[in-house]
GROMACS .gro file of N, CA and C in nm:
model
  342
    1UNK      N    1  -1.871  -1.050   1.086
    1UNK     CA    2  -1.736  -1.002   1.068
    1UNK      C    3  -1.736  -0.853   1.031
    2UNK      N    4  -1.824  -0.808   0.925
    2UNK     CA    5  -1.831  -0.683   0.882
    2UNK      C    6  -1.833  -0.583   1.017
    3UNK      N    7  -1.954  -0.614   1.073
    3UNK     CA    8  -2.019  -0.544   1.209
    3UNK      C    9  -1.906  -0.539   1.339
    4UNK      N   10  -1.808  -0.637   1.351
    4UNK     CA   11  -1.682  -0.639   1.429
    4UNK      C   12  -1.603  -0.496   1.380
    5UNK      N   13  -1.532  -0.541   1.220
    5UNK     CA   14  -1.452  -0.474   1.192
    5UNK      C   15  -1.492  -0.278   1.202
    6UNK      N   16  -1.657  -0.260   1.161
    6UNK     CA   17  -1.673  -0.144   1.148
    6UNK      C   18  -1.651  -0.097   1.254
    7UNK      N   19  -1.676  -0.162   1.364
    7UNK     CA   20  -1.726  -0.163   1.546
    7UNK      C   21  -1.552  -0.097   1.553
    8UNK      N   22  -1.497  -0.154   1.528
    8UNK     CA   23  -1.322  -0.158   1.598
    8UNK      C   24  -1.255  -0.026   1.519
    9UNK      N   25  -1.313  -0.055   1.398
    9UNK     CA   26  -1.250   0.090   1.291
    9UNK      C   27  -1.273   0.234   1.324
   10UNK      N   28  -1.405   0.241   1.390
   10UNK     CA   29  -1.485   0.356   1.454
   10UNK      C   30  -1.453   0.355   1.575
   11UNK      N   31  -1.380   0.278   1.668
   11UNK     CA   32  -1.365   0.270   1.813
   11UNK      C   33  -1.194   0.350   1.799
   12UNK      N   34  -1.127   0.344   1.676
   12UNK     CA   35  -1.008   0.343   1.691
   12UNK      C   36  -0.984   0.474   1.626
   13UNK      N   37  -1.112   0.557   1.596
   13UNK     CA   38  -1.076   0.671   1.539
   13UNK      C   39  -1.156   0.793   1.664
   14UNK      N   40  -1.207   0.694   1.798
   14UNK     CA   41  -1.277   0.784   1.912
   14UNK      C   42  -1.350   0.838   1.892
   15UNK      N   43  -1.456   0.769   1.792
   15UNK     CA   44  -1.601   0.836   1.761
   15UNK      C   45  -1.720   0.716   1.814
   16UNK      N   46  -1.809   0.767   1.902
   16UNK     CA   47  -1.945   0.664   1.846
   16UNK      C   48  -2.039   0.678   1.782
   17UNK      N   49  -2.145   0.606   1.752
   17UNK     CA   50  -2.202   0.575   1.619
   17UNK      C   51  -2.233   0.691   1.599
   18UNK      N   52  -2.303   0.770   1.684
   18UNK     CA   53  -2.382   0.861   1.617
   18UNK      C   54  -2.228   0.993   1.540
   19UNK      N   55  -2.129   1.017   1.584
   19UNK     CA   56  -2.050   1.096   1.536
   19UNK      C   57  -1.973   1.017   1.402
   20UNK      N   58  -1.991   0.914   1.408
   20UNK     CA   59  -1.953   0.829   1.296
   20UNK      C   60  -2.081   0.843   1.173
   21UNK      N   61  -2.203   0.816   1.231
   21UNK     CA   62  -2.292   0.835   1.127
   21UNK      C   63  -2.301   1.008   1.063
   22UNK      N   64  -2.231   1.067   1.165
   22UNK     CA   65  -2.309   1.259   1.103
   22UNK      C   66  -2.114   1.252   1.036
   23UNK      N   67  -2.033   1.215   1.044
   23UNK     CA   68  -1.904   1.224   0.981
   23UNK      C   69  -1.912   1.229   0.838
   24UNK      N   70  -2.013   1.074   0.815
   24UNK     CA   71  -2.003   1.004   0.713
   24UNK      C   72  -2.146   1.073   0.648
   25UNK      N   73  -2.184   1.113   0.705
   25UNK     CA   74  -2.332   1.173   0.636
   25UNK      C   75  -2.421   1.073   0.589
   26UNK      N   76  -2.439   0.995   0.687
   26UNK     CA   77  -2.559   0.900   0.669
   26UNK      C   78  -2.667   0.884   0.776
   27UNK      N   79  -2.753   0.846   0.822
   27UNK     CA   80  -2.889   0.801   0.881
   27UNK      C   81  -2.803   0.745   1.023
   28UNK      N   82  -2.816   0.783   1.124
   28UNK     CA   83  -2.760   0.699   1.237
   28UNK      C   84  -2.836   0.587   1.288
   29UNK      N   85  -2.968   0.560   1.248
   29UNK     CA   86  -3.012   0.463   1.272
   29UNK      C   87  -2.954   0.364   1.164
   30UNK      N   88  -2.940   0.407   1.055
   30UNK     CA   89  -2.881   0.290   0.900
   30UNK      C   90  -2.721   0.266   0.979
   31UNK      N   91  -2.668   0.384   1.053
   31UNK     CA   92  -2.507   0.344   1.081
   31UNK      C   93  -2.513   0.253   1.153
   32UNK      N   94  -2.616   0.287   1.289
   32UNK     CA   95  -2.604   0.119   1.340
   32UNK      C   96  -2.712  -0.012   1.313
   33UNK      N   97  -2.777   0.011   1.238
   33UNK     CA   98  -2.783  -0.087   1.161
   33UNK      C   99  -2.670  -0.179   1.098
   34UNK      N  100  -2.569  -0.117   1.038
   34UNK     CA  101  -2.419  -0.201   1.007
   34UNK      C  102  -2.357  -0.246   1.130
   35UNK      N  103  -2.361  -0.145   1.244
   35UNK     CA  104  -2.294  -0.215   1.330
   35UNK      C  105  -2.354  -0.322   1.384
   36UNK      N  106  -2.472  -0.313   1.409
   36UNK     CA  107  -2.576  -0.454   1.495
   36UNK      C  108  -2.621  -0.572   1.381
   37UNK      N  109  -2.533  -0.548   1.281
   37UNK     CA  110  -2.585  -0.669   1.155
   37UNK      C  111  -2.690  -0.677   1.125
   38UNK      N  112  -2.810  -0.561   1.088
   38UNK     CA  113  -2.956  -0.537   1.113
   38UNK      C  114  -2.957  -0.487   0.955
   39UNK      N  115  -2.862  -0.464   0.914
   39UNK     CA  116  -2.872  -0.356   0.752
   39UNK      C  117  -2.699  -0.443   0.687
   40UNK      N  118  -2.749  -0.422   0.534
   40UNK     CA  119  -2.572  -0.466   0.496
   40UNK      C  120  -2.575  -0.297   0.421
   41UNK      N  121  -2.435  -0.251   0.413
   41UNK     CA  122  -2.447  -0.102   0.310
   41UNK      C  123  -2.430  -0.195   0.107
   42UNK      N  124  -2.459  -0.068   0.056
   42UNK     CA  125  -2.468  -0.139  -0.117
   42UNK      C  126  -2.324  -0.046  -0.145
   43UNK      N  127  -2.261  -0.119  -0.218
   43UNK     CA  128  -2.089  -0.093  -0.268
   43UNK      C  129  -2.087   0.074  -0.297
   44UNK      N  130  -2.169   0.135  -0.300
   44UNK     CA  131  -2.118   0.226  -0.312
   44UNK      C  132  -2.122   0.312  -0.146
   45UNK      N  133  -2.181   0.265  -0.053
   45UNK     CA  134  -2.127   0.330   0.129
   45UNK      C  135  -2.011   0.227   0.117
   46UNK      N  136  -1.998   0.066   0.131
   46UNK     CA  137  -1.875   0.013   0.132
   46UNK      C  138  -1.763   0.099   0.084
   47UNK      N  139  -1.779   0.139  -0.049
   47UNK     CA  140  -1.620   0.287  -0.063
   47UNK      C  141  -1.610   0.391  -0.015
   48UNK      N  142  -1.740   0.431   0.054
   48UNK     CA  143  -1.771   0.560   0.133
   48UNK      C  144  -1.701   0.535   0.289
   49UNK      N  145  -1.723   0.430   0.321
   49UNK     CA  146  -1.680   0.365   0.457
   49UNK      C  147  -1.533   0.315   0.457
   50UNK      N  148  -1.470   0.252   0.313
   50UNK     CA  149  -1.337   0.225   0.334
   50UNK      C  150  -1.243   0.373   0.320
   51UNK      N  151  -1.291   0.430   0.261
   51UNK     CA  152  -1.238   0.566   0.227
   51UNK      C  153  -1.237   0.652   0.383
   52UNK      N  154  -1.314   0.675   0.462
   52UNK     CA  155  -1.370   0.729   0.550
   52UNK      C  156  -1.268   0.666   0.696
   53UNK      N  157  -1.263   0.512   0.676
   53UNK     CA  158  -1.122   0.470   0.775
   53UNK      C  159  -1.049   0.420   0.710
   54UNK      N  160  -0.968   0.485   0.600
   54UNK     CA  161  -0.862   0.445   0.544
   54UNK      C  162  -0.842   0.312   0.523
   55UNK      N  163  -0.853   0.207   0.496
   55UNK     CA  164  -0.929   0.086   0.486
   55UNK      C  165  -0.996   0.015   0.358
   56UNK      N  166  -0.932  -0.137   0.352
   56UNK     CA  167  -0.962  -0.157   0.167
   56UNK      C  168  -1.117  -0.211   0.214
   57UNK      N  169  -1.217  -0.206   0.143
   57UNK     CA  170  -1.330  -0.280   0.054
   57UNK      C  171  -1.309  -0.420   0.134
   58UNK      N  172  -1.172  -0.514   0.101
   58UNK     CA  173  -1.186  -0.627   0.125
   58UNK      C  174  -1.174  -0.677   0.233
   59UNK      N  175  -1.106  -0.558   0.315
   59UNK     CA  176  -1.069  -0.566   0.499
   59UNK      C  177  -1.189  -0.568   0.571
   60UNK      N  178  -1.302  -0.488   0.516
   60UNK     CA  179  -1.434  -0.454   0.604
   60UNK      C  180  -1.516  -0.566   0.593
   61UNK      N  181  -1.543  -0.676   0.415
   61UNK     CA  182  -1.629  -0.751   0.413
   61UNK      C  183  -1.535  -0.887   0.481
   62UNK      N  184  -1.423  -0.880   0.515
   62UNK     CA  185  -1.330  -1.043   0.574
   62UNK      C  186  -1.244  -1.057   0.444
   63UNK      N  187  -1.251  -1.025   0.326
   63UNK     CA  188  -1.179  -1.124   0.225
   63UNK      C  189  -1.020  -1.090   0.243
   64UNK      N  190  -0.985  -1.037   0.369
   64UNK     CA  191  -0.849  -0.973   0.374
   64UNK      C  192  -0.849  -0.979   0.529
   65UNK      N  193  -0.707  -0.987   0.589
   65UNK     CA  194  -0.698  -0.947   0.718
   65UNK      C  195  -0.589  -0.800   0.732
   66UNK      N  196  -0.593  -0.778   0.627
   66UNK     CA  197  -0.499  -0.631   0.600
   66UNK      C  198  -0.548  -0.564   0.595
   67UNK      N  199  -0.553  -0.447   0.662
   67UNK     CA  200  -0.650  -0.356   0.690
   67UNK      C  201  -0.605  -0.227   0.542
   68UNK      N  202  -0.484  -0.223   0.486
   68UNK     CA  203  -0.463  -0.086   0.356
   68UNK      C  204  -0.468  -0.222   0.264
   69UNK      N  205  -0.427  -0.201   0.140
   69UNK     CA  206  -0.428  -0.226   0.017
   69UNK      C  207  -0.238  -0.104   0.001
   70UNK      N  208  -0.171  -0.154  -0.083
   70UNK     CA  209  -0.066  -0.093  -0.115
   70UNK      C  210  -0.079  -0.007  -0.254
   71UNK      N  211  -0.018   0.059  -0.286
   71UNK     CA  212  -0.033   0.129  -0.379
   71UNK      C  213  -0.052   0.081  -0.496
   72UNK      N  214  -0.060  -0.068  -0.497
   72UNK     CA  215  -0.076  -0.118  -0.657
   72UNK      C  216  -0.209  -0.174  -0.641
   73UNK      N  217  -0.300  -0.167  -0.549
   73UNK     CA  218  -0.422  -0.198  -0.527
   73UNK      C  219  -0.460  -0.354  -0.514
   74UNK      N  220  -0.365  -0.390  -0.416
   74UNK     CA  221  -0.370  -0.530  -0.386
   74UNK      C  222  -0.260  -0.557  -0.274
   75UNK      N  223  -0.330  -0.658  -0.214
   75UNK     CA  224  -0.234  -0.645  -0.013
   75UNK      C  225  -0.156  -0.749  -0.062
   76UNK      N  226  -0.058  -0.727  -0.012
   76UNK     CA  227   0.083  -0.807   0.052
   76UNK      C  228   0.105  -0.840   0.165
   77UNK      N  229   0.085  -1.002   0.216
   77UNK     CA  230   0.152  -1.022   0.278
   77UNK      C  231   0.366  -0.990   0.382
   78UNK      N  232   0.372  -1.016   0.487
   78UNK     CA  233   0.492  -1.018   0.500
   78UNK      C  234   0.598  -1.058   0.461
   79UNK      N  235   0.511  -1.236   0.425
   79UNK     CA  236   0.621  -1.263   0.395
   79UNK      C  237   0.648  -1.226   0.219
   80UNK      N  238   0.528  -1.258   0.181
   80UNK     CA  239   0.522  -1.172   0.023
   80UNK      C  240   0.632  -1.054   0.016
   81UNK      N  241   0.611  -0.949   0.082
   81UNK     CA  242   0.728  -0.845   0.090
   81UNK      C  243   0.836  -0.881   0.056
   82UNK      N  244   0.867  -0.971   0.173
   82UNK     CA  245   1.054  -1.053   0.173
   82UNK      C  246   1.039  -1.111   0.046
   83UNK      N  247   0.974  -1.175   0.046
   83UNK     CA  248   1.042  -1.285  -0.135
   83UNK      C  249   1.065  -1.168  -0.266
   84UNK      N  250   0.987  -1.069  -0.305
   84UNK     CA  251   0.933  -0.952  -0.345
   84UNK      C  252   1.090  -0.876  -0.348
   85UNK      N  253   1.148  -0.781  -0.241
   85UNK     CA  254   1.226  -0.743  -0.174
   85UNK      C  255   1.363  -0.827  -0.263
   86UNK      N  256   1.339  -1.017  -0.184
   86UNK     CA  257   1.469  -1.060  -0.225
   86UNK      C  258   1.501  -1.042  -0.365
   87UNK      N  259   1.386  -1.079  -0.462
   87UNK     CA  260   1.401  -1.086  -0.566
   87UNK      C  261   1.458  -0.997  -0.655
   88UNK      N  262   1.424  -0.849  -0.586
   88UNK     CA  263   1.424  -0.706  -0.683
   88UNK      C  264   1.579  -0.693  -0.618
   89UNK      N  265   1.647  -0.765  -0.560
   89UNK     CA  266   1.797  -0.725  -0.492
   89UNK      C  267   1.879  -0.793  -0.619
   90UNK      N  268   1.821  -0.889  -0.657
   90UNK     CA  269   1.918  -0.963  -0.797
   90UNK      C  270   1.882  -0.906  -0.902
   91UNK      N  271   2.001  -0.854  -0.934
   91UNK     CA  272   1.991  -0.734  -1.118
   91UNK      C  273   1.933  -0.832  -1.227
   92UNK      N  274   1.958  -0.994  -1.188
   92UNK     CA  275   1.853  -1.042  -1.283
   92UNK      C  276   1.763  -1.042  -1.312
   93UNK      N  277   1.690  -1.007  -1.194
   93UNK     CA  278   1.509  -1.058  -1.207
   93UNK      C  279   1.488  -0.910  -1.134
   94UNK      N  280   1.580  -0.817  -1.119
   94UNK     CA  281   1.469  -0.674  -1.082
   94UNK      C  282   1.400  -0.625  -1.215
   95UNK      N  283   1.427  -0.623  -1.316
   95UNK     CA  284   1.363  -0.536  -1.416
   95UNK      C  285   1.194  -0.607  -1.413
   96UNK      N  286   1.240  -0.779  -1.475
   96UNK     CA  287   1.128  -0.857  -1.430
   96UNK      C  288   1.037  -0.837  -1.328
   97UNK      N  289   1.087  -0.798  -1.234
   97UNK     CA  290   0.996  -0.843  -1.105
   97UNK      C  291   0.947  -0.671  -1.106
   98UNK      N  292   0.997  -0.563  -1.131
   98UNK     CA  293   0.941  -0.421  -1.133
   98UNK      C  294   0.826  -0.426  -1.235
   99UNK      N  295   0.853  -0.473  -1.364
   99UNK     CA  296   0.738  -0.497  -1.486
   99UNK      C  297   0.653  -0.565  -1.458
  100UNK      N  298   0.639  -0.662  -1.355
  100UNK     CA  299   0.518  -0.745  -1.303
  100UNK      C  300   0.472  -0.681  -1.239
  101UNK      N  301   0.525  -0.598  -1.097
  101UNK     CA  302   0.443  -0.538  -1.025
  101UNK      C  303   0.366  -0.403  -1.075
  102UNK      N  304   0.426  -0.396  -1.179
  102UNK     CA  305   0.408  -0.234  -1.271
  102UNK      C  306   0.431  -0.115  -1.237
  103UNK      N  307   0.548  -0.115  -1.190
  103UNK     CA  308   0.639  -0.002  -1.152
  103UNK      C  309   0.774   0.016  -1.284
  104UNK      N  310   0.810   0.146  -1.224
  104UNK     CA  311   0.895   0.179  -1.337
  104UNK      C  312   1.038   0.100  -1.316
  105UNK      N  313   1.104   0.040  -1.342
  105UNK     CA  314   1.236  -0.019  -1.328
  105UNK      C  315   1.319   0.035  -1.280
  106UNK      N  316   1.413   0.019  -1.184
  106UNK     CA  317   1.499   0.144  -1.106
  106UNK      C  318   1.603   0.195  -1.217
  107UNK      N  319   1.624   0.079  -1.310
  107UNK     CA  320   1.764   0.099  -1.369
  107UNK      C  321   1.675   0.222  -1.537
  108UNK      N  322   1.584   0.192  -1.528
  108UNK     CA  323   1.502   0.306  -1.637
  108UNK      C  324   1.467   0.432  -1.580
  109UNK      N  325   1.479   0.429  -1.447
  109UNK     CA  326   1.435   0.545  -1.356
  109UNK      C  327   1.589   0.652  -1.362
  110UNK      N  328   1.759   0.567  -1.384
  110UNK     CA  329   1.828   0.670  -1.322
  110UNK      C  330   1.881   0.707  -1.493
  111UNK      N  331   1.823   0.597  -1.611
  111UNK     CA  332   1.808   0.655  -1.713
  111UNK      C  333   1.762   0.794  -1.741
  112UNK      N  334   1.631   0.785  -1.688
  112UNK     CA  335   1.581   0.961  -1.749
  112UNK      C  336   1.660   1.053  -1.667
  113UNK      N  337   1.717   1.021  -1.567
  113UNK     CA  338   1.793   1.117  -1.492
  113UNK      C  339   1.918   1.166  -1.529
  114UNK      N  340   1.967   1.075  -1.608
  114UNK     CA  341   2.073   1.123  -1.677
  114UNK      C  342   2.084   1.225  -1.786
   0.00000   0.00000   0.00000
């Protein structure tokens, strides 16, 4: 799975290995090594590599089929969004549902603005 995703991530930025390996400043024989499943990288190229195609950690090893992470450092589904979305539309449960996700509350936001 890893060796797919890197394969497709590097295909979609119109580099091959070897301009992918001198990008990233690593060994082009070690780069395709990841791609031919011959080498695994140690967590610290994994952040070198998600960083490098914009791309979470968990998208490259499979534990995700979302290729970003959102700004709170954890993927959302679609439909997650919508329920998310519906919820923060009812003045009941937006403050709630902003303090869970750990954002600032809209209605504390037009506070300081005042």
């Amino acid at each position: 799975m890893f060796e797919d995703r890197l394969k497709k991530l590097r295909e979609s930025k119109g580099l091959n290995m070897k301009q992918a390996a001198k990008e990233l400043n690593i060994q082009y024989t070690t780069y395709v090594g990841y791609e031919k499943n011959d080498r695994e990288p140690n967590s610290e190229t994994l952040i070198i590599l998600a960083d490098f195609f914009d791309c979470s950690v968990d998208y490259l090893v499979g534990r995700t089929n979302q290729i970003k992470t959102n700004d709170f450092g954890f993927s959302i589904n679609d439909h997650e969004k919508e329920v998310i979305i519906a919820y923060r539309q009812q003045p009941s449960l937006q403050i709630g549902v902003d303090r869970m996700l750990g954002v600032e509350p809209v209605s504390e936001q037009k506070e300081k603005r005042a």
